[in-house]
Structure formats: structure tokens, C-alpha cells
Amino acid sequence: MLSNLKKIILDRPGLDKNIKRIIILESIDSTNLYAKSLQNPLDSTIVIASNQIKGRGRKNREWKSFGHKNVAISIILNYPKDNEHIGLLSILSANSIVQSLKTYNIHGKVKWPNDVLVNSKKISGVLSEAVFKKNKSKSIVIGVGINVNCNKHDFHIDNFQYRLEPTSVFIESGDIVSREDLIASFLEFFYFWISAFKSKNYKSCLLYTSDAADEEDSVDLGGRRI
């Protein structure tokens, strides 16, 4: 279990004011599915699972998780009034992952719009989904998966075929790291970028984005290209 995680998160400057609710689960099929099932959730509700069994990425592709070795988190935000740039929410989430990894001397790049790569290998992914009630957009659920303490054997234990070769914090750094600290760091950076988004500082949100992109992955949630 993620011990003392709530305290570690809320001890970070500003997060106690930004985050309205934290839900920590031992095991769940998907944090995004759980978040989307909540009735009338508060803006800035955070759902975190110590173990995610059926994680998924874009186009329902499977996202591999390994028991208590990865980060699985979903953030619920009110649907933004400025939905023209809504696709940037995935990118600013990826920015936050890149900055968190830097604290472990791991240098990542955002592959437009929702992957984080280290040395051309995938270390993290983002899945943003709109939630509708009575045909009206109500919220955005931003799901984040980060490969943390898994090793090369974990990735290939069942001969799973990856679109991009995977890697993890452990593989890149050689160190087992605290998932609690990584989550708190990610959330701290995430709310920095949310502030930039709300201030309409959109260009800054592309800071860590590489030119590498699949054509199929360059469409935002509303079907518009940015």
C-alpha cells in the first residue's frame, strides 16, 4: 500500500489548497474507469491505486502495470470553458512527468500528445477522457501511468508486444525509488501547469514536446488539431 501518501502529497506547497479530495485504493481495474464512475465528483479529485490490473491507453490499448511497482493516478477536473485548447491538458500532464523524472536525473521528452520517452523508450503515458452527463460535458479525467520500479524481466514476463520499447525509473537510474515521493512531485508540477493553462499561457505548455508524433495521435479530445 502507498503508506502516508496523503500526508506526503498535502505537505507539498500549495497542494493542500489545489486538491479537493484524495482517494487511495489498494487495487483497481483502472483508475480512469473508477474516476469516471464517481457521481458529481469535486473538481481536483485525485484517484490513486497501488495496483492497477487493467490499465489502458489511447484506442483501448492495454497499459501494462506491475503489482506495486508503478504509478497509476487519475485527476478529475471540471470541463474547461476554453475547450479550444483542451488537448493541451494531456501535454501539460506529460510536462509534469518530465519534470518529476528530472529529480532522478532522468531526462525525458514528450512525444505528442501523451507519451513520455527516455532514450526513445516509453516510461509513461497519459490518457485524457471527457465525461458527459445528459449529453453535456461535465469533467475531464486525466489518467497517468508511470513505470517506476519494474525491471526488464517484468516487461517481458508474458511476451507482451509493445508499440514502443518500455523502460522505467529503476532501469534508467538503477535505484528503487519512493512511489509516494514521485506522485507528490508529479502533482506539484501538474498544478503549476494547470495554473499556466488557466492563465492561457498555452505556448509554454509545449516546452518539453518533441517533434516525434504519430499522425493518429495528433488529435485532441474534441477532434480538433492544435
PDB file of N, CA and C in Angstrom, residues 116-215:
ATOM      1  N   VAL A 116       5.624   9.830 -22.708  1.00  0.00           N
ATOM      2  CA  VAL A 116       6.908  10.369 -22.260  1.00  0.00           C
ATOM      3  C   VAL A 116       7.972   9.327 -22.562  1.00  0.00           C
ATOM      4  N   LEU A 117       8.986   9.754 -23.312  1.00  0.00           N
ATOM      5  CA  LEU A 117      10.052   8.853 -23.741  1.00  0.00           C
ATOM      6  C   LEU A 117      11.374   9.224 -23.079  1.00  0.00           C
ATOM      7  N   VAL A 118      12.149   8.195 -22.790  1.00  0.00           N
ATOM      8  CA  VAL A 118      13.532   8.371 -22.320  1.00  0.00           C
ATOM      9  C   VAL A 118      14.407   7.528 -23.227  1.00  0.00           C
ATOM     10  N   ASN A 119      15.312   8.178 -23.927  1.00  0.00           N
ATOM     11  CA  ASN A 119      16.162   7.476 -24.895  1.00  0.00           C
ATOM     12  C   ASN A 119      15.316   6.651 -25.878  1.00  0.00           C
ATOM     13  N   SER A 120      14.237   7.272 -26.346  1.00  0.00           N
ATOM     14  CA  SER A 120      13.309   6.681 -27.323  1.00  0.00           C
ATOM     15  C   SER A 120      12.509   5.501 -26.772  1.00  0.00           C
ATOM     16  N   LYS A 121      12.558   5.282 -25.464  1.00  0.00           N
ATOM     17  CA  LYS A 121      11.784   4.216 -24.828  1.00  0.00           C
ATOM     18  C   LYS A 121      10.676   4.836 -23.973  1.00  0.00           C
ATOM     19  N   LYS A 122       9.543   4.152 -23.902  1.00  0.00           N
ATOM     20  CA  LYS A 122       8.388   4.718 -23.211  1.00  0.00           C
ATOM     21  C   LYS A 122       8.437   4.437 -21.713  1.00  0.00           C
ATOM     22  N   ILE A 123       8.408   5.512 -20.952  1.00  0.00           N
ATOM     23  CA  ILE A 123       8.428   5.390 -19.498  1.00  0.00           C
ATOM     24  C   ILE A 123       7.085   5.758 -18.872  1.00  0.00           C
ATOM     25  N   SER A 124       6.254   6.465 -19.637  1.00  0.00           N
ATOM     26  CA  SER A 124       4.986   6.937 -19.083  1.00  0.00           C
ATOM     27  C   SER A 124       3.998   7.257 -20.197  1.00  0.00           C
ATOM     28  N   GLY A 125       2.715   7.199 -19.843  1.00  0.00           N
ATOM     29  CA  GLY A 125       1.667   7.564 -20.787  1.00  0.00           C
ATOM     30  C   GLY A 125       0.539   8.298 -20.087  1.00  0.00           C
ATOM     31  N   VAL A 126      -0.202   9.063 -20.873  1.00  0.00           N
ATOM     32  CA  VAL A 126      -1.326   9.853 -20.357  1.00  0.00           C
ATOM     33  C   VAL A 126      -2.563   9.527 -21.181  1.00  0.00           C
ATOM     34  N   LEU A 127      -3.692   9.346 -20.513  1.00  0.00           N
ATOM     35  CA  LEU A 127      -4.974   9.143 -21.193  1.00  0.00           C
ATOM     36  C   LEU A 127      -5.988  10.121 -20.626  1.00  0.00           C
ATOM     37  N   SER A 128      -6.416  11.087 -21.454  1.00  0.00           N
ATOM     38  CA  SER A 128      -7.414  12.065 -21.035  1.00  0.00           C
ATOM     39  C   SER A 128      -8.759  11.730 -21.661  1.00  0.00           C
ATOM     40  N   GLU A 129      -9.802  11.726 -20.831  1.00  0.00           N
ATOM     41  CA  GLU A 129     -11.126  11.357 -21.299  1.00  0.00           C
ATOM     42  C   GLU A 129     -12.172  12.353 -20.785  1.00  0.00           C
ATOM     43  N   ALA A 130     -13.073  12.723 -21.664  1.00  0.00           N
ATOM     44  CA  ALA A 130     -14.171  13.603 -21.274  1.00  0.00           C
ATOM     45  C   ALA A 130     -15.299  12.776 -20.670  1.00  0.00           C
ATOM     46  N   VAL A 131     -15.961  13.333 -19.666  1.00  0.00           N
ATOM     47  CA  VAL A 131     -17.120  12.694 -19.036  1.00  0.00           C
ATOM     48  C   VAL A 131     -18.353  13.529 -19.340  1.00  0.00           C
ATOM     49  N   PHE A 132     -19.373  12.886 -19.876  1.00  0.00           N
ATOM     50  CA  PHE A 132     -20.599  13.582 -20.248  1.00  0.00           C
ATOM     51  C   PHE A 132     -21.770  13.098 -19.391  1.00  0.00           C
ATOM     52  N   LYS A 133     -22.618  14.024 -19.004  1.00  0.00           N
ATOM     53  CA  LYS A 133     -23.861  13.705 -18.304  1.00  0.00           C
ATOM     54  C   LYS A 133     -24.999  14.404 -19.037  1.00  0.00           C
ATOM     55  N   LYS A 134     -25.974  13.600 -19.479  1.00  0.00           N
ATOM     56  CA  LYS A 134     -27.110  14.132 -20.234  1.00  0.00           C
ATOM     57  C   LYS A 134     -26.622  14.931 -21.442  1.00  0.00           C
ATOM     58  N   ASN A 135     -25.642  14.349 -22.135  1.00  0.00           N
ATOM     59  CA  ASN A 135     -25.077  14.924 -23.368  1.00  0.00           C
ATOM     60  C   ASN A 135     -24.350  16.244 -23.153  1.00  0.00           C
ATOM     61  N   LYS A 136     -24.027  16.568 -21.916  1.00  0.00           N
ATOM     62  CA  LYS A 136     -23.270  17.782 -21.626  1.00  0.00           C
ATOM     63  C   LYS A 136     -21.929  17.397 -21.001  1.00  0.00           C
ATOM     64  N   SER A 137     -20.867  18.062 -21.457  1.00  0.00           N
ATOM     65  CA  SER A 137     -19.537  17.785 -20.909  1.00  0.00           C
ATOM     66  C   SER A 137     -19.469  18.303 -19.474  1.00  0.00           C
ATOM     67  N   LYS A 138     -19.064  17.413 -18.576  1.00  0.00           N
ATOM     68  CA  LYS A 138     -19.024  17.766 -17.159  1.00  0.00           C
ATOM     69  C   LYS A 138     -17.601  17.845 -16.614  1.00  0.00           C
ATOM     70  N   SER A 139     -16.769  16.914 -17.029  1.00  0.00           N
ATOM     71  CA  SER A 139     -15.421  16.882 -16.464  1.00  0.00           C
ATOM     72  C   SER A 139     -14.444  16.211 -17.415  1.00  0.00           C
ATOM     73  N   ILE A 140     -13.184  16.352 -17.076  1.00  0.00           N
ATOM     74  CA  ILE A 140     -12.101  15.678 -17.774  1.00  0.00           C
ATOM     75  C   ILE A 140     -11.390  14.792 -16.761  1.00  0.00           C
ATOM     76  N   VAL A 141     -11.160  13.552 -17.135  1.00  0.00           N
ATOM     77  CA  VAL A 141     -10.372  12.645 -16.305  1.00  0.00           C
ATOM     78  C   VAL A 141      -9.025  12.440 -16.986  1.00  0.00           C
ATOM     79  N   ILE A 142      -7.962  12.791 -16.290  1.00  0.00           N
ATOM     80  CA  ILE A 142      -6.608  12.654 -16.823  1.00  0.00           C
ATOM     81  C   ILE A 142      -5.933  11.496 -16.111  1.00  0.00           C
ATOM     82  N   GLY A 143      -5.702  10.419 -16.832  1.00  0.00           N
ATOM     83  CA  GLY A 143      -5.045   9.254 -16.266  1.00  0.00           C
ATOM     84  C   GLY A 143      -3.565   9.248 -16.601  1.00  0.00           C
ATOM     85  N   VAL A 144      -2.750   8.932 -15.612  1.00  0.00           N
ATOM     86  CA  VAL A 144      -1.300   8.915 -15.774  1.00  0.00           C
ATOM     87  C   VAL A 144      -0.743   7.590 -15.274  1.00  0.00           C
ATOM     88  N   GLY A 145       0.055   6.942 -16.109  1.00  0.00           N
ATOM     89  CA  GLY A 145       0.779   5.749 -15.689  1.00  0.00           C
ATOM     90  C   GLY A 145       2.271   5.985 -15.841  1.00  0.00           C
ATOM     91  N   ILE A 146       3.026   5.635 -14.819  1.00  0.00           N
ATOM     92  CA  ILE A 146       4.488   5.788 -14.855  1.00  0.00           C
ATOM     93  C   ILE A 146       5.122   4.472 -14.442  1.00  0.00           C
ATOM     94  N   ASN A 147       6.059   3.997 -15.259  1.00  0.00           N
ATOM     95  CA  ASN A 147       6.825   2.801 -14.905  1.00  0.00           C
ATOM     96  C   ASN A 147       7.895   3.204 -13.897  1.00  0.00           C
ATOM     97  N   VAL A 148       7.794   2.678 -12.698  1.00  0.00           N
ATOM     98  CA  VAL A 148       8.688   3.149 -11.632  1.00  0.00           C
ATOM     99  C   VAL A 148       9.753   2.107 -11.269  1.00  0.00           C
ATOM    100  N   ASN A 149       9.364   1.088 -10.519  1.00  0.00           N
ATOM    101  CA  ASN A 149      10.354   0.149 -10.000  1.00  0.00           C
ATOM    102  C   ASN A 149      10.359  -1.205 -10.705  1.00  0.00           C
ATOM    103  N   CYS A 150       9.760  -1.274 -11.888  1.00  0.00           N
ATOM    104  CA  CYS A 150       9.766  -2.528 -12.633  1.00  0.00           C
ATOM    105  C   CYS A 150      11.096  -2.713 -13.358  1.00  0.00           C
ATOM    106  N   ASN A 151      11.462  -3.989 -13.568  1.00  0.00           N
ATOM    107  CA  ASN A 151      12.711  -4.305 -14.245  1.00  0.00           C
ATOM    108  C   ASN A 151      12.436  -4.876 -15.631  1.00  0.00           C
ATOM    109  N   LYS A 152      13.473  -5.185 -16.369  1.00  0.00           N
ATOM    110  CA  LYS A 152      13.300  -5.670 -17.739  1.00  0.00           C
ATOM    111  C   LYS A 152      12.532  -6.980 -17.778  1.00  0.00           C
ATOM    112  N   HIS A 153      12.734  -7.831 -16.785  1.00  0.00           N
ATOM    113  CA  HIS A 153      12.025  -9.107 -16.734  1.00  0.00           C
ATOM    114  C   HIS A 153      10.520  -8.879 -16.598  1.00  0.00           C
ATOM    115  N   ASP A 154      10.126  -7.906 -15.786  1.00  0.00           N
ATOM    116  CA  ASP A 154       8.694  -7.604 -15.609  1.00  0.00           C
ATOM    117  C   ASP A 154       8.034  -7.317 -16.951  1.00  0.00           C
ATOM    118  N   PHE A 155       8.676  -6.522 -17.756  1.00  0.00           N
ATOM    119  CA  PHE A 155       8.075  -6.096 -19.019  1.00  0.00           C
ATOM    120  C   PHE A 155       7.845  -7.261 -19.983  1.00  0.00           C
ATOM    121  N   HIS A 156       8.650  -8.295 -19.893  1.00  0.00           N
ATOM    122  CA  HIS A 156       8.596  -9.352 -20.899  1.00  0.00           C
ATOM    123  C   HIS A 156       8.170 -10.704 -20.332  1.00  0.00           C
ATOM    124  N   ILE A 157       7.589 -10.684 -19.127  1.00  0.00           N
ATOM    125  CA  ILE A 157       7.238 -11.929 -18.471  1.00  0.00           C
ATOM    126  C   ILE A 157       6.182 -12.733 -19.228  1.00  0.00           C
ATOM    127  N   ASP A 158       5.301 -12.052 -19.986  1.00  0.00           N
ATOM    128  CA  ASP A 158       4.245 -12.764 -20.721  1.00  0.00           C
ATOM    129  C   ASP A 158       4.354 -12.550 -22.232  1.00  0.00           C
ATOM    130  N   ASN A 159       5.544 -12.156 -22.677  1.00  0.00           N
ATOM    131  CA  ASN A 159       5.788 -11.941 -24.118  1.00  0.00           C
ATOM    132  C   ASN A 159       4.851 -10.897 -24.719  1.00  0.00           C
ATOM    133  N   PHE A 160       4.476  -9.909 -23.931  1.00  0.00           N
ATOM    134  CA  PHE A 160       3.607  -8.828 -24.415  1.00  0.00           C
ATOM    135  C   PHE A 160       4.333  -8.035 -25.499  1.00  0.00           C
ATOM    136  N   GLN A 161       3.591  -7.660 -26.530  1.00  0.00           N
ATOM    137  CA  GLN A 161       4.164  -6.906 -27.644  1.00  0.00           C
ATOM    138  C   GLN A 161       3.894  -5.411 -27.453  1.00  0.00           C
ATOM    139  N   TYR A 162       4.939  -4.636 -27.322  1.00  0.00           N
ATOM    140  CA  TYR A 162       4.831  -3.197 -27.094  1.00  0.00           C
ATOM    141  C   TYR A 162       4.988  -2.427 -28.404  1.00  0.00           C
ATOM    142  N   ARG A 163       4.214  -1.341 -28.558  1.00  0.00           N
ATOM    143  CA  ARG A 163       4.380  -0.467 -29.716  1.00  0.00           C
ATOM    144  C   ARG A 163       5.705   0.285 -29.624  1.00  0.00           C
ATOM    145  N   LEU A 164       6.069   0.667 -28.405  1.00  0.00           N
ATOM    146  CA  LEU A 164       7.353   1.312 -28.143  1.00  0.00           C
ATOM    147  C   LEU A 164       8.041   0.524 -27.033  1.00  0.00           C
ATOM    148  N   GLU A 165       9.331   0.340 -27.154  1.00  0.00           N
ATOM    149  CA  GLU A 165      10.062  -0.387 -26.112  1.00  0.00           C
ATOM    150  C   GLU A 165       9.915   0.339 -24.784  1.00  0.00           C
ATOM    151  N   PRO A 166       9.576  -0.385 -23.711  1.00  0.00           N
ATOM    152  CA  PRO A 166       9.348   0.270 -22.422  1.00  0.00           C
ATOM    153  C   PRO A 166      10.625   0.414 -21.599  1.00  0.00           C
ATOM    154  N   THR A 167      10.563   1.327 -20.666  1.00  0.00           N
ATOM    155  CA  THR A 167      11.623   1.474 -19.677  1.00  0.00           C
ATOM    156  C   THR A 167      10.992   1.959 -18.377  1.00  0.00           C
ATOM    157  N   SER A 168      11.802   2.111 -17.353  1.00  0.00           N
ATOM    158  CA  SER A 168      11.277   2.523 -16.046  1.00  0.00           C
ATOM    159  C   SER A 168      12.305   3.398 -15.330  1.00  0.00           C
ATOM    160  N   VAL A 169      11.868   4.005 -14.235  1.00  0.00           N
ATOM    161  CA  VAL A 169      12.786   4.804 -13.416  1.00  0.00           C
ATOM    162  C   VAL A 169      13.928   3.914 -12.914  1.00  0.00           C
ATOM    163  N   PHE A 170      13.593   2.719 -12.482  1.00  0.00           N
ATOM    164  CA  PHE A 170      14.616   1.798 -11.968  1.00  0.00           C
ATOM    165  C   PHE A 170      15.634   1.427 -13.051  1.00  0.00           C
ATOM    166  N   ILE A 171      15.143   1.100 -14.243  1.00  0.00           N
ATOM    167  CA  ILE A 171      16.050   0.720 -15.327  1.00  0.00           C
ATOM    168  C   ILE A 171      16.973   1.873 -15.689  1.00  0.00           C
ATOM    169  N   GLU A 172      16.429   3.084 -15.732  1.00  0.00           N
ATOM    170  CA  GLU A 172      17.220   4.243 -16.155  1.00  0.00           C
ATOM    171  C   GLU A 172      18.174   4.741 -15.085  1.00  0.00           C
ATOM    172  N   SER A 173      17.773   4.603 -13.818  1.00  0.00           N
ATOM    173  CA  SER A 173      18.591   5.172 -12.742  1.00  0.00           C
ATOM    174  C   SER A 173      19.364   4.125 -11.941  1.00  0.00           C
ATOM    175  N   GLY A 174      18.873   2.884 -11.968  1.00  0.00           N
ATOM    176  CA  GLY A 174      19.494   1.842 -11.162  1.00  0.00           C
ATOM    177  C   GLY A 174      19.056   1.853  -9.714  1.00  0.00           C
ATOM    178  N   ASP A 175      18.087   2.718  -9.382  1.00  0.00           N
ATOM    179  CA  ASP A 175      17.650   2.862  -7.995  1.00  0.00           C
ATOM    180  C   ASP A 175      16.166   2.543  -7.838  1.00  0.00           C
ATOM    181  N   ILE A 176      15.822   1.891  -6.724  1.00  0.00           N
ATOM    182  CA  ILE A 176      14.426   1.759  -6.326  1.00  0.00           C
ATOM    183  C   ILE A 176      14.017   3.088  -5.698  1.00  0.00           C
ATOM    184  N   VAL A 177      12.917   3.657  -6.161  1.00  0.00           N
ATOM    185  CA  VAL A 177      12.517   4.980  -5.671  1.00  0.00           C
ATOM    186  C   VAL A 177      11.151   4.909  -4.992  1.00  0.00           C
ATOM    187  N   SER A 178      10.876   5.903  -4.206  1.00  0.00           N
ATOM    188  CA  SER A 178       9.601   6.003  -3.499  1.00  0.00           C
ATOM    189  C   SER A 178       8.501   6.446  -4.459  1.00  0.00           C
ATOM    190  N   ARG A 179       7.492   5.605  -4.618  1.00  0.00           N
ATOM    191  CA  ARG A 179       6.369   5.997  -5.465  1.00  0.00           C
ATOM    192  C   ARG A 179       5.619   7.177  -4.854  1.00  0.00           C
ATOM    193  N   GLU A 180       5.555   7.209  -3.518  1.00  0.00           N
ATOM    194  CA  GLU A 180       4.873   8.308  -2.845  1.00  0.00           C
ATOM    195  C   GLU A 180       5.502   9.655  -3.197  1.00  0.00           C
ATOM    196  N   ASP A 181       6.829   9.716  -3.130  1.00  0.00           N
ATOM    197  CA  ASP A 181       7.517  10.973  -3.439  1.00  0.00           C
ATOM    198  C   ASP A 181       7.345  11.353  -4.906  1.00  0.00           C
ATOM    199  N   LEU A 182       7.382  10.359  -5.789  1.00  0.00           N
ATOM    200  CA  LEU A 182       7.216  10.639  -7.213  1.00  0.00           C
ATOM    201  C   LEU A 182       5.818  11.165  -7.507  1.00  0.00           C
ATOM    202  N   ILE A 183       4.810  10.588  -6.885  1.00  0.00           N
ATOM    203  CA  ILE A 183       3.433  11.056  -7.072  1.00  0.00           C
ATOM    204  C   ILE A 183       3.290  12.496  -6.594  1.00  0.00           C
ATOM    205  N   ALA A 184       3.807  12.778  -5.407  1.00  0.00           N
ATOM    206  CA  ALA A 184       3.701  14.132  -4.861  1.00  0.00           C
ATOM    207  C   ALA A 184       4.419  15.141  -5.748  1.00  0.00           C
ATOM    208  N   SER A 185       5.589  14.760  -6.255  1.00  0.00           N
ATOM    209  CA  SER A 185       6.338  15.641  -7.153  1.00  0.00           C
ATOM    210  C   SER A 185       5.549  15.890  -8.429  1.00  0.00           C
ATOM    211  N   PHE A 186       4.998  14.841  -9.003  1.00  0.00           N
ATOM    212  CA  PHE A 186       4.202  14.987 -10.217  1.00  0.00           C
ATOM    213  C   PHE A 186       3.037  15.945  -9.989  1.00  0.00           C
ATOM    214  N   LEU A 187       2.319  15.792  -8.894  1.00  0.00           N
ATOM    215  CA  LEU A 187       1.151  16.640  -8.638  1.00  0.00           C
ATOM    216  C   LEU A 187       1.558  18.101  -8.428  1.00  0.00           C
ATOM    217  N   GLU A 188       2.692  18.305  -7.805  1.00  0.00           N
ATOM    218  CA  GLU A 188       3.177  19.675  -7.599  1.00  0.00           C
ATOM    219  C   GLU A 188       3.418  20.357  -8.947  1.00  0.00           C
ATOM    220  N   PHE A 189       4.089  19.673  -9.857  1.00  0.00           N
ATOM    221  CA  PHE A 189       4.318  20.229 -11.184  1.00  0.00           C
ATOM    222  C   PHE A 189       3.013  20.334 -11.977  1.00  0.00           C
ATOM    223  N   PHE A 190       2.142  19.350 -11.810  1.00  0.00           N
ATOM    224  CA  PHE A 190       0.876  19.348 -12.545  1.00  0.00           C
ATOM    225  C   PHE A 190       0.083  20.614 -12.254  1.00  0.00           C
ATOM    226  N   TYR A 191      -0.017  20.994 -11.010  1.00  0.00           N
ATOM    227  CA  TYR A 191      -0.812  22.179 -10.690  1.00  0.00           C
ATOM    228  C   TYR A 191      -0.112  23.473 -11.079  1.00  0.00           C
ATOM    229  N   PHE A 192       1.198  23.437 -11.219  1.00  0.00           N
ATOM    230  CA  PHE A 192       1.897  24.581 -11.815  1.00  0.00           C
ATOM    231  C   PHE A 192       1.429  24.770 -13.257  1.00  0.00           C
ATOM    232  N   TRP A 193       1.374  23.663 -14.027  1.00  0.00           N
ATOM    233  CA  TRP A 193       0.977  23.754 -15.430  1.00  0.00           C
ATOM    234  C   TRP A 193      -0.508  24.040 -15.581  1.00  0.00           C
ATOM    235  N   ILE A 194      -1.321  23.553 -14.671  1.00  0.00           N
ATOM    236  CA  ILE A 194      -2.752  23.875 -14.709  1.00  0.00           C
ATOM    237  C   ILE A 194      -2.950  25.377 -14.537  1.00  0.00           C
ATOM    238  N   SER A 195      -2.140  25.962 -13.671  1.00  0.00           N
ATOM    239  CA  SER A 195      -2.203  27.413 -13.484  1.00  0.00           C
ATOM    240  C   SER A 195      -1.847  28.137 -14.776  1.00  0.00           C
ATOM    241  N   ALA A 196      -0.818  27.641 -15.491  1.00  0.00           N
ATOM    242  CA  ALA A 196      -0.437  28.242 -16.776  1.00  0.00           C
ATOM    243  C   ALA A 196      -1.560  28.091 -17.792  1.00  0.00           C
ATOM    244  N   PHE A 197      -2.196  26.936 -17.799  1.00  0.00           N
ATOM    245  CA  PHE A 197      -3.306  26.684 -18.719  1.00  0.00           C
ATOM    246  C   PHE A 197      -4.472  27.645 -18.443  1.00  0.00           C
ATOM    247  N   LYS A 198      -4.810  27.800 -17.184  1.00  0.00           N
ATOM    248  CA  LYS A 198      -5.918  28.674 -16.819  1.00  0.00           C
ATOM    249  C   LYS A 198      -5.590  30.137 -17.109  1.00  0.00           C
ATOM    250  N   SER A 199      -4.292  30.451 -17.128  1.00  0.00           N
ATOM    251  CA  SER A 199      -3.864  31.820 -17.464  1.00  0.00           C
ATOM    252  C   SER A 199      -3.707  32.010 -18.971  1.00  0.00           C
ATOM    253  N   LYS A 200      -4.059  30.962 -19.738  1.00  0.00           N
ATOM    254  CA  LYS A 200      -3.997  30.970 -21.209  1.00  0.00           C
ATOM    255  C   LYS A 200      -2.573  31.125 -21.732  1.00  0.00           C
ATOM    256  N   ASN A 201      -1.613  30.637 -20.945  1.00  0.00           N
ATOM    257  CA  ASN A 201      -0.216  30.648 -21.376  1.00  0.00           C
ATOM    258  C   ASN A 201       0.056  29.350 -22.133  1.00  0.00           C
ATOM    259  N   TYR A 202      -0.598  29.196 -23.278  1.00  0.00           N
ATOM    260  CA  TYR A 202      -0.620  27.917 -23.973  1.00  0.00           C
ATOM    261  C   TYR A 202       0.725  27.520 -24.581  1.00  0.00           C
ATOM    262  N   LYS A 203       1.474  28.471 -25.085  1.00  0.00           N
ATOM    263  CA  LYS A 203       2.746  28.138 -25.733  1.00  0.00           C
ATOM    264  C   LYS A 203       3.714  27.469 -24.767  1.00  0.00           C
ATOM    265  N   SER A 204       3.688  27.887 -23.509  1.00  0.00           N
ATOM    266  CA  SER A 204       4.607  27.303 -22.537  1.00  0.00           C
ATOM    267  C   SER A 204       4.315  25.830 -22.311  1.00  0.00           C
ATOM    268  N   CYS A 205       3.089  25.404 -22.570  1.00  0.00           N
ATOM    269  CA  CYS A 205       2.706  24.013 -22.344  1.00  0.00           C
ATOM    270  C   CYS A 205       3.400  23.055 -23.309  1.00  0.00           C
ATOM    271  N   LEU A 206       4.017  23.591 -24.363  1.00  0.00           N
ATOM    272  CA  LEU A 206       4.699  22.755 -25.349  1.00  0.00           C
ATOM    273  C   LEU A 206       6.197  22.662 -25.082  1.00  0.00           C
ATOM    274  N   LEU A 207       6.624  23.090 -23.912  1.00  0.00           N
ATOM    275  CA  LEU A 207       8.039  23.238 -23.598  1.00  0.00           C
ATOM    276  C   LEU A 207       8.846  21.964 -23.819  1.00  0.00           C
ATOM    277  N   TYR A 208       8.311  20.826 -23.384  1.00  0.00           N
ATOM    278  CA  TYR A 208       9.088  19.583 -23.443  1.00  0.00           C
ATOM    279  C   TYR A 208       8.668  18.673 -24.584  1.00  0.00           C
ATOM    280  N   THR A 209       7.876  19.180 -25.505  1.00  0.00           N
ATOM    281  CA  THR A 209       7.342  18.351 -26.572  1.00  0.00           C
ATOM    282  C   THR A 209       8.347  18.168 -27.692  1.00  0.00           C
ATOM    283  N   SER A 210       8.540  16.910 -28.116  1.00  0.00           N
ATOM    284  CA  SER A 210       9.428  16.617 -29.232  1.00  0.00           C
ATOM    285  C   SER A 210       8.644  16.702 -30.527  1.00  0.00           C
ATOM    286  N   ASP A 211       9.342  16.638 -31.638  1.00  0.00           N
ATOM    287  CA  ASP A 211       8.686  16.675 -32.946  1.00  0.00           C
ATOM    288  C   ASP A 211       8.129  15.317 -33.348  1.00  0.00           C
ATOM    289  N   ALA A 212       8.548  14.266 -32.635  1.00  0.00           N
ATOM    290  CA  ALA A 212       8.106  12.919 -32.995  1.00  0.00           C
ATOM    291  C   ALA A 212       6.650  12.729 -32.628  1.00  0.00           C
ATOM    292  N   ALA A 213       5.825  12.383 -33.610  1.00  0.00           N
ATOM    293  CA  ALA A 213       4.403  12.180 -33.346  1.00  0.00           C
ATOM    294  C   ALA A 213       3.814  11.265 -34.393  1.00  0.00           C
ATOM    295  N   ASP A 214       2.899  10.418 -33.967  1.00  0.00           N
ATOM    296  CA  ASP A 214       2.126   9.624 -34.902  1.00  0.00           C
ATOM    297  C   ASP A 214       0.949  10.448 -35.370  1.00  0.00           C
ATOM    298  N   GLU A 215       0.636  10.397 -36.655  1.00  0.00           N
ATOM    299  CA  GLU A 215      -0.490  11.159 -37.177  1.00  0.00           C
ATOM    300  C   GLU A 215      -1.775  10.828 -36.442  1.00  0.00           C
TER     301      GLU A 215
END
